[in-house]
Short mmCIF file of C-alpha atoms in Angstrom, two decimals:
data_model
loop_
_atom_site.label_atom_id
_atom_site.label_comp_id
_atom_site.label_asym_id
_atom_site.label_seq_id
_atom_site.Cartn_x
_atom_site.Cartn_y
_atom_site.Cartn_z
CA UNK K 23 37.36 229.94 161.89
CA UNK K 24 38.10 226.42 161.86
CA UNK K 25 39.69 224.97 158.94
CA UNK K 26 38.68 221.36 157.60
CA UNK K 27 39.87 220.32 154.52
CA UNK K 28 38.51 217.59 152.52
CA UNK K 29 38.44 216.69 148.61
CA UNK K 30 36.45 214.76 146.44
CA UNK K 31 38.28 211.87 145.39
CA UNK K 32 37.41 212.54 141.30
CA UNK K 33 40.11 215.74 142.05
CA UNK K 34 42.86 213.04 141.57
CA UNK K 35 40.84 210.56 138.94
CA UNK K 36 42.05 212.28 135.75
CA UNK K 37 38.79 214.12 134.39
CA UNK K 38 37.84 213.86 131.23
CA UNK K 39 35.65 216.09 128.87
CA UNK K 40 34.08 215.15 125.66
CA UNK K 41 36.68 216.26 123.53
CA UNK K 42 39.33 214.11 125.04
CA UNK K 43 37.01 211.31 126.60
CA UNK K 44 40.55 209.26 127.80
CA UNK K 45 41.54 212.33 130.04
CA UNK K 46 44.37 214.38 130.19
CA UNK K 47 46.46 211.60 132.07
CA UNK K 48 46.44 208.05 132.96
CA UNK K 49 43.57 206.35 134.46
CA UNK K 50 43.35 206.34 138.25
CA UNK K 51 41.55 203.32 140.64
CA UNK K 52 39.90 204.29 143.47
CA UNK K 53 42.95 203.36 145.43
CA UNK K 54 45.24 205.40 143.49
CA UNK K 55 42.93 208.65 143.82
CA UNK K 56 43.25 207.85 147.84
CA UNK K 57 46.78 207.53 147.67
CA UNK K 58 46.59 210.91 146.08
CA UNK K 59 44.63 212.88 148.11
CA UNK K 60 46.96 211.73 150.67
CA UNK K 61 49.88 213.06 149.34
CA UNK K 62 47.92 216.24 150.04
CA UNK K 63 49.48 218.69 152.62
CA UNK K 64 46.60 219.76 154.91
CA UNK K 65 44.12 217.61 153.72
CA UNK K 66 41.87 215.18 156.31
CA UNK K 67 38.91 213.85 154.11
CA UNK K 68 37.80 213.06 150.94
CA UNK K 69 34.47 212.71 149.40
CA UNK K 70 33.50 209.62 147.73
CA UNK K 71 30.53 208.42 145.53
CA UNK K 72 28.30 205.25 145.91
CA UNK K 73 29.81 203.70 142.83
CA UNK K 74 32.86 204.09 144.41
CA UNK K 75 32.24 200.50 145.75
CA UNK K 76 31.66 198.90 142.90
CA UNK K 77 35.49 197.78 142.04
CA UNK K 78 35.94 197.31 145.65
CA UNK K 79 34.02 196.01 149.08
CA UNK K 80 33.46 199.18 151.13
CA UNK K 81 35.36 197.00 154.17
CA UNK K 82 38.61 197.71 151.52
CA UNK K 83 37.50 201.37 151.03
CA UNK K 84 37.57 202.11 154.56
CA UNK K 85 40.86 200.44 154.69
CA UNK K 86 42.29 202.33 152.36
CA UNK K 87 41.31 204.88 153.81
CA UNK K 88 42.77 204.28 157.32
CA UNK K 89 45.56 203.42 155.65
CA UNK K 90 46.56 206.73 154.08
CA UNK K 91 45.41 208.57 157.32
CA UNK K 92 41.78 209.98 156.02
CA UNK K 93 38.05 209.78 156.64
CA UNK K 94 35.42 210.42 154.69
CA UNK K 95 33.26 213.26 155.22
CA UNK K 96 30.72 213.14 152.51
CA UNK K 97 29.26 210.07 149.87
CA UNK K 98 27.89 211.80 147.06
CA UNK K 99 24.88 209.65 145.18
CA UNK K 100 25.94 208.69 141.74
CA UNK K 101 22.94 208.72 139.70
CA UNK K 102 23.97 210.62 136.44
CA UNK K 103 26.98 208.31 135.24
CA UNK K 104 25.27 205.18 133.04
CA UNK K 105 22.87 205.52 130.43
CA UNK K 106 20.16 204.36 131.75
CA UNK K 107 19.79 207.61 134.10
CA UNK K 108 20.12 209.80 130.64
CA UNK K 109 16.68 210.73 131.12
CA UNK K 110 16.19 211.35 134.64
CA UNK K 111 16.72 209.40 137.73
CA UNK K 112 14.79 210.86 141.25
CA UNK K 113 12.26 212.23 138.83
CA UNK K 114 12.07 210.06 136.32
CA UNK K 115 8.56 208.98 134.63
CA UNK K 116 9.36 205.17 134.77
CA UNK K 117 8.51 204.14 138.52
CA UNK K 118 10.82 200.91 137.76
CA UNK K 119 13.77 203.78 137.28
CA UNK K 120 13.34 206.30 139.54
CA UNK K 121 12.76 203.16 142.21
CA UNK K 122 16.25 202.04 141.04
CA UNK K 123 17.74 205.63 141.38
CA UNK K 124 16.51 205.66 145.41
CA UNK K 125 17.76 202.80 146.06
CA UNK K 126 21.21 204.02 144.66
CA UNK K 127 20.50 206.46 147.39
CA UNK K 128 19.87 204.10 149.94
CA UNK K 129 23.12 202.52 149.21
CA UNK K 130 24.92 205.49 149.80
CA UNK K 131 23.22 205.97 153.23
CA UNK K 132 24.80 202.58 153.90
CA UNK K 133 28.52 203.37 152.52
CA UNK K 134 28.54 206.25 154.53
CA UNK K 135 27.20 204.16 157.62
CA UNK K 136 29.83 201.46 157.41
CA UNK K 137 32.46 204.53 156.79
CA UNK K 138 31.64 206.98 159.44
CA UNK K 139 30.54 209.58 157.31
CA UNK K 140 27.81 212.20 158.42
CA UNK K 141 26.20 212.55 155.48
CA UNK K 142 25.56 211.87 151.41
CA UNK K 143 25.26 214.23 149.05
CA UNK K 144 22.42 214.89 146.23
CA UNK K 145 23.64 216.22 143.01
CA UNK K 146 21.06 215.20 140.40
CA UNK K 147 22.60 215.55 137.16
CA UNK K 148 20.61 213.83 134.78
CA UNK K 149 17.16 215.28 136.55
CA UNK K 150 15.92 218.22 134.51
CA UNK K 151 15.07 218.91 130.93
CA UNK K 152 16.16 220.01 127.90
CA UNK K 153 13.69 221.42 125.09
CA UNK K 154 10.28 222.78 126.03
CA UNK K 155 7.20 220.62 126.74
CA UNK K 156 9.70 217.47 126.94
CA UNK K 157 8.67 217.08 130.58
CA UNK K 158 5.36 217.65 132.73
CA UNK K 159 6.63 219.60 135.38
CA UNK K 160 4.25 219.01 137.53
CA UNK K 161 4.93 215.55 137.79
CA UNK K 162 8.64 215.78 137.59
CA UNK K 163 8.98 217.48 140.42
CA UNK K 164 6.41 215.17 142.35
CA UNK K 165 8.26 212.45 141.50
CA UNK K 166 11.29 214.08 142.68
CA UNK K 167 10.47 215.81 145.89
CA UNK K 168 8.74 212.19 147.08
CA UNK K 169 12.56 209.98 146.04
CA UNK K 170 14.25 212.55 148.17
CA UNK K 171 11.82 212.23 151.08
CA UNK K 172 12.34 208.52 150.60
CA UNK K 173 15.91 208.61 150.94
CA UNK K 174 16.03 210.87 153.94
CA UNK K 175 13.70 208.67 155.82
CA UNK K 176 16.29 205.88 155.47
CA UNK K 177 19.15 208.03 156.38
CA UNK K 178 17.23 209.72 159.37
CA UNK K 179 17.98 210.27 162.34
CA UNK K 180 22.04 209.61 161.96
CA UNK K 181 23.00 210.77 158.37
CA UNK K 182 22.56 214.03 156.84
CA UNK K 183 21.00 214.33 153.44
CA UNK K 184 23.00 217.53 151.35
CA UNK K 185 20.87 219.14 148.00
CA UNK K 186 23.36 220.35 145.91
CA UNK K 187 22.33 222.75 143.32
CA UNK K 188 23.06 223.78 139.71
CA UNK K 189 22.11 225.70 136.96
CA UNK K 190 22.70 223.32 134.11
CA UNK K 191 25.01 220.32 132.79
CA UNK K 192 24.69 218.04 131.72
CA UNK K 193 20.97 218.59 131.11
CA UNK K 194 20.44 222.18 129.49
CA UNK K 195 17.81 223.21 132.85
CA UNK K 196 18.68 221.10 135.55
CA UNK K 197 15.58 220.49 137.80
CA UNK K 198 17.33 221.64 141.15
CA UNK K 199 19.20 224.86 139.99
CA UNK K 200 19.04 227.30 142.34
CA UNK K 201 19.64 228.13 145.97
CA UNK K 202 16.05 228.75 146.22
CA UNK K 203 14.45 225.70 144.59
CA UNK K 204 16.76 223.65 146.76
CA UNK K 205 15.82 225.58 149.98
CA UNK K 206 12.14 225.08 149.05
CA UNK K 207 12.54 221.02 148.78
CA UNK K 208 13.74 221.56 152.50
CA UNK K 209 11.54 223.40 153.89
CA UNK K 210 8.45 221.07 152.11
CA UNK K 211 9.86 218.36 153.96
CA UNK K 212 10.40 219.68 157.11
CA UNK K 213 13.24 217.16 158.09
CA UNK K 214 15.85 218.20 160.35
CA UNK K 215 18.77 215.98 158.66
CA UNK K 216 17.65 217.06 154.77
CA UNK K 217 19.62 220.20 153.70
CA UNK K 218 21.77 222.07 151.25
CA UNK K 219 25.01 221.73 149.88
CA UNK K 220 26.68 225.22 148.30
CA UNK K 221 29.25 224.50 145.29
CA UNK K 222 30.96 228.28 144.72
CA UNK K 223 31.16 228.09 141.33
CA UNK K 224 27.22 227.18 140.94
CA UNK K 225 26.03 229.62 143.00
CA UNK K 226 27.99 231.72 140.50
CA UNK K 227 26.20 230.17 137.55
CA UNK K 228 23.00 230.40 138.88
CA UNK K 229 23.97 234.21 139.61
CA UNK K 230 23.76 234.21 142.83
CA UNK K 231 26.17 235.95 145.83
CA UNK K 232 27.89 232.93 147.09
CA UNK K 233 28.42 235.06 150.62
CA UNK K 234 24.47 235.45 150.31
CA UNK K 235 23.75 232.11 149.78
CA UNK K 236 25.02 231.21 152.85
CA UNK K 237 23.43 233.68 154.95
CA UNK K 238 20.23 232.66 153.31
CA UNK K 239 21.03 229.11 154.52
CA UNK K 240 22.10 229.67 157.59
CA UNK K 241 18.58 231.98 158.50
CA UNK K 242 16.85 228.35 158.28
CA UNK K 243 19.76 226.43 159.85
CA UNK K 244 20.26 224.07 156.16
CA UNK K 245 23.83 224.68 155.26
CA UNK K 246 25.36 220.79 155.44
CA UNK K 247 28.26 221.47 153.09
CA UNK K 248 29.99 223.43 151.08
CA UNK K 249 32.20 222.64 147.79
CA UNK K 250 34.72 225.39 147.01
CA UNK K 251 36.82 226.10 143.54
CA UNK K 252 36.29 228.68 141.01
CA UNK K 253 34.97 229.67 137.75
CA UNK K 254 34.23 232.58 134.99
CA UNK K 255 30.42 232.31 135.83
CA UNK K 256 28.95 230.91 132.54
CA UNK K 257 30.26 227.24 133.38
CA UNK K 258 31.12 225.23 136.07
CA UNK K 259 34.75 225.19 135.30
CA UNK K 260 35.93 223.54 138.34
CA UNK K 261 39.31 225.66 138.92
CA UNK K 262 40.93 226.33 141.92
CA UNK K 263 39.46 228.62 144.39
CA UNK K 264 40.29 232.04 144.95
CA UNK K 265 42.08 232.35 140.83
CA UNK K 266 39.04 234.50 139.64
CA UNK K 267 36.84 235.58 142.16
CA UNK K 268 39.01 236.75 145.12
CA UNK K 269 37.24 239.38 146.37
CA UNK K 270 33.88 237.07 146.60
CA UNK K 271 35.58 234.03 147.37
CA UNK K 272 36.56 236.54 150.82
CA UNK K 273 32.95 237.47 151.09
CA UNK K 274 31.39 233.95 151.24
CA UNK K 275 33.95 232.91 153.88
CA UNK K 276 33.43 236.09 155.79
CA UNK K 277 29.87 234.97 156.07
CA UNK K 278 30.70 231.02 156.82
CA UNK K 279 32.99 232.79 160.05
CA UNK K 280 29.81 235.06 160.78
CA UNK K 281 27.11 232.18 160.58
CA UNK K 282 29.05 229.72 162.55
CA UNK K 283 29.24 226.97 159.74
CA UNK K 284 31.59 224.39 161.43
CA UNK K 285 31.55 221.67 158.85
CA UNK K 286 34.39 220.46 156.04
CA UNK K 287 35.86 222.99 153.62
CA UNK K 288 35.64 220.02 150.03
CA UNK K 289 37.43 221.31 147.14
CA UNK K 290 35.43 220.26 144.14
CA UNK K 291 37.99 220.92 141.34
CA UNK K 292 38.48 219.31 137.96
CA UNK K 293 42.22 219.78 137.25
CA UNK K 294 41.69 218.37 133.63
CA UNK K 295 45.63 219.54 132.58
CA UNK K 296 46.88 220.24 136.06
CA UNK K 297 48.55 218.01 138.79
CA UNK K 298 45.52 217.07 140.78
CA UNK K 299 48.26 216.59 144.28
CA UNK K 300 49.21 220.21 143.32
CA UNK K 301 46.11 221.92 142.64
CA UNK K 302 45.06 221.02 145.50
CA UNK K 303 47.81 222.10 147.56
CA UNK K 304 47.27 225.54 146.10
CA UNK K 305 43.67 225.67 146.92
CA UNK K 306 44.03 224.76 150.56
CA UNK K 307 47.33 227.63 151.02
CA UNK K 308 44.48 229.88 148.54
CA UNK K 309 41.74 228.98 151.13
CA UNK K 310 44.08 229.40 154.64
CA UNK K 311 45.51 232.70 153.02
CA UNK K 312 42.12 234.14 152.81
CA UNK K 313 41.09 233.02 155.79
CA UNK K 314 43.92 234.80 157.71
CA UNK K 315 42.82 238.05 155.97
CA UNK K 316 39.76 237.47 157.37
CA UNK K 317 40.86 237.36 160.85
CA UNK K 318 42.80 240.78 160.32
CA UNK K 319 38.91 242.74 159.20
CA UNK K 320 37.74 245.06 161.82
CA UNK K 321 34.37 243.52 161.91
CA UNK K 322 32.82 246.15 163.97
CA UNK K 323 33.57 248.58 161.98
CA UNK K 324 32.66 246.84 158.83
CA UNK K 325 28.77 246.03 160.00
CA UNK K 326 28.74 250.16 161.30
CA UNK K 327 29.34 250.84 157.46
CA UNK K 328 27.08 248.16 156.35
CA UNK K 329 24.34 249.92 158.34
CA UNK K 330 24.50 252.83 156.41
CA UNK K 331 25.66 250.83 153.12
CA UNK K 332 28.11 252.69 152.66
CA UNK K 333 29.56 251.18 149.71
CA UNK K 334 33.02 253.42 149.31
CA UNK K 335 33.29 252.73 153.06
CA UNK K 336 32.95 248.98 153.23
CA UNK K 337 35.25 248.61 150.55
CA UNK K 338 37.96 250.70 152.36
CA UNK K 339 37.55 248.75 155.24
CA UNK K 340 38.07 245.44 153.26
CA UNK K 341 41.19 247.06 151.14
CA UNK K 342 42.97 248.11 154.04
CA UNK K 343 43.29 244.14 154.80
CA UNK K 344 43.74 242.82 151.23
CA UNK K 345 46.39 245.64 150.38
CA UNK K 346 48.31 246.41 153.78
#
C-alpha cells in the first residue's frame, strides 16, 4: 500500500475551542501554517479551505506552496465559519443565502483549479438542525441535494466533489451524518466526480466500522478521501491516529489495501495543547507503523477464517502480527 501523506493546514493554525477562544498558542497566517506543515517529515500535501485566499491571492498560495516543497491535494469549502451561515448554508431557506453558500463552492472549484488540486471537499457544518420542528425536512434537504448538484456541475468533468460526513457539531443533528445519507446524495445524483470523504473519528461518532465504511464505499466506487486521527467515540476529538483505536485504526487500513484506495492519507487533527509539527510527525510514524503490520498478515488465511467467522480465529491471526 502506497503511502501519501497530506495535512490540513488548520493542524498547524493553533485551534481554538470555546473555552479558550485565543487558542492554546500564538496565532498562525496561512503562510506560517505552510511553513509548518513543511517542517513535517514525510509529509507531501496539505489541505486548504476557500477562505484560505482571502488574506492572500491564490497566485501567492501556490507560491508558498512551491516554495516549501508541497501541493495541495484537497480545498475544503468553508461555509460554517461567519455568522451569517449560523443557520444553514447549502440548505438554507433564504435562496439569497444558500445562492451565496454555492458560490463559496464554486470558488473553491476555482482555488483548486489554479492549484492543481483534484478535488474540494464538502463538510457542511452549519447545515442541520437543532430542536424539533425547527426545520422542514423536506425542504432542507431539497435545497441541499440541488446546491451540491450545482456545485458538481461546475467542478465536472476535472475536479472531484468529496461529502464528508458527521454526526453532529456544531449543529446538535447535522443534516449529512452518516455514511449512508452521504452515499445516498451520490447515488441520487449519479455523477461520476461527486463522492465521499471518510473522517475516522466520525465514522466513529456516527457508530459506524470505519474498515466497513470503506468497503461500503468502495462496492459503489465513491471513496475520494479519507481524513485520519482519533477519538473516544462521543466527540470528534481530533487526536492523533492510532492513540485509542489501534486495533480498528488496523482494520480500516486493511480494507483501504484490500479495496485498492490509491488516494492521500490527510491527517485531520486538532492538536489544541500539542506541537502541531510534532503531532503530526507521530501520526505519519503511527500510520507507516501500522501499515507495515499490515504487510506482515497472512491474508489468505485471514479471509479462510472470515468464511467461517471464526471470531477466536481471526483474531489469532491478527495477534500473531500485532504481538510477534
Amino acid at each position: 500500500m502506497e503511502a501519501r501523506f497530506s495535512a490540513g493546514l488548520w493542524v498547524f493554525a493553533n485551534p481554538v475551542d470555546r473555552f479558550c477562544p485565543a487558542g492554546y498558542s500564538h496565532p498562525m497566517s496561512v503562510v506560517d501554517q505552510i511553513e509548518s506543515a513543511a517542517k513535517v517529515e514525510g509529509l507531501e500535501a496539505v489541505e486548504c479551505h476557500q477562505t484560505d485566499t482571502d488574506e492572500m491571492s491564490v497566485h501567492q498560495l501556490q507560491k508558498a506552496l512551491a516554495d516549501n516543497g508541497l501541493v495541495c491535494s484537497n480545498v475544503n469549502v468553508n461555509v460554517w465559519g461567519e455568522k451569517r451561515w449560523k443557520l444553514g448554508a447549502f440548505s438554507s431557506s433564504d435562496e439569497k443565502l444558500r445562492s451565496a453558500a454555492v458560490a463559496e463552492g464554486k470558488r473553491a472549484v476555482d482555488v483548486a483549479r489554479e492549484l492543481g488540486s483534484p478535488s474540494i471537499g464538502l463538510w457542511l457544518g452549519s447545515d442541520g438542525f437543532d430542536y424539533p420542528f425547527q426545520v422542514n425536512f423536506t425542504r432542507q434537504w431539497a435545497n441541499l441535494v440541488k446546491s451540491i448538484r450545482e456545485v458538481a456541475e461546475f467542478a465536472a468533468p476535472d475536479i472531484k466533489v468529496g461529502i464528508e460526513y458527521k454526526l453532529k457539531e456544531p449543529r446538535t443533528h447535522m443534516t449529512i451524518g452518516s455514511i449512508g445519507k452521504a452515499l445516498s446524495i451520490c447515488l441520487e445524483l449519479g455523477m461520476e466526480n461527486v463522492g465521499v470523504v471518510i473522517d475516522f473519528g466520525h465514522a466513529l461518532m456516527s457508530r459506524e466500522n470505519p474498515g466497513e465504511s470503506v468497503a461500503y464505499l468502495a462496492r459503489h466506487k465513491k471513496l475520494f478521501n479519507i481524513h485520519l486521527n482519533d477519538c473516544y467515540g462521543e466527540w470528534d476529538d481530533d487526536m492523533i491516529p492510532g492513540t485509542i483505536h489501534f486495533w480498528e485504526t488496523l482494520e480500516f487500513l486493511y480494507y483501504c489495501q484490500q479495496t485498492g484506495y490509491n488516494g492521500w492519507l490527510g491527517l485531520d487533527m486538532f492538536p489544541f495543547r500539542e506541537d502541531g509539527v510534532k503531532a503530526a510527525e507521530m501520526a505519519i510514524r503511527n500510520i507507516k507503523a501500522i501499515i507495515r503490520l499490515l504487510e506482515k498478515i497472512d491474508v489468505s488465511a485471514l479471509l479462510k477464517a472470515q468464511e467461517t467467522m471464526d471470531s477466536v480465529e481471526t483474531q489469532e491471526i491478527v495477534r500473531r502480527v500485532i504481538f510477534s
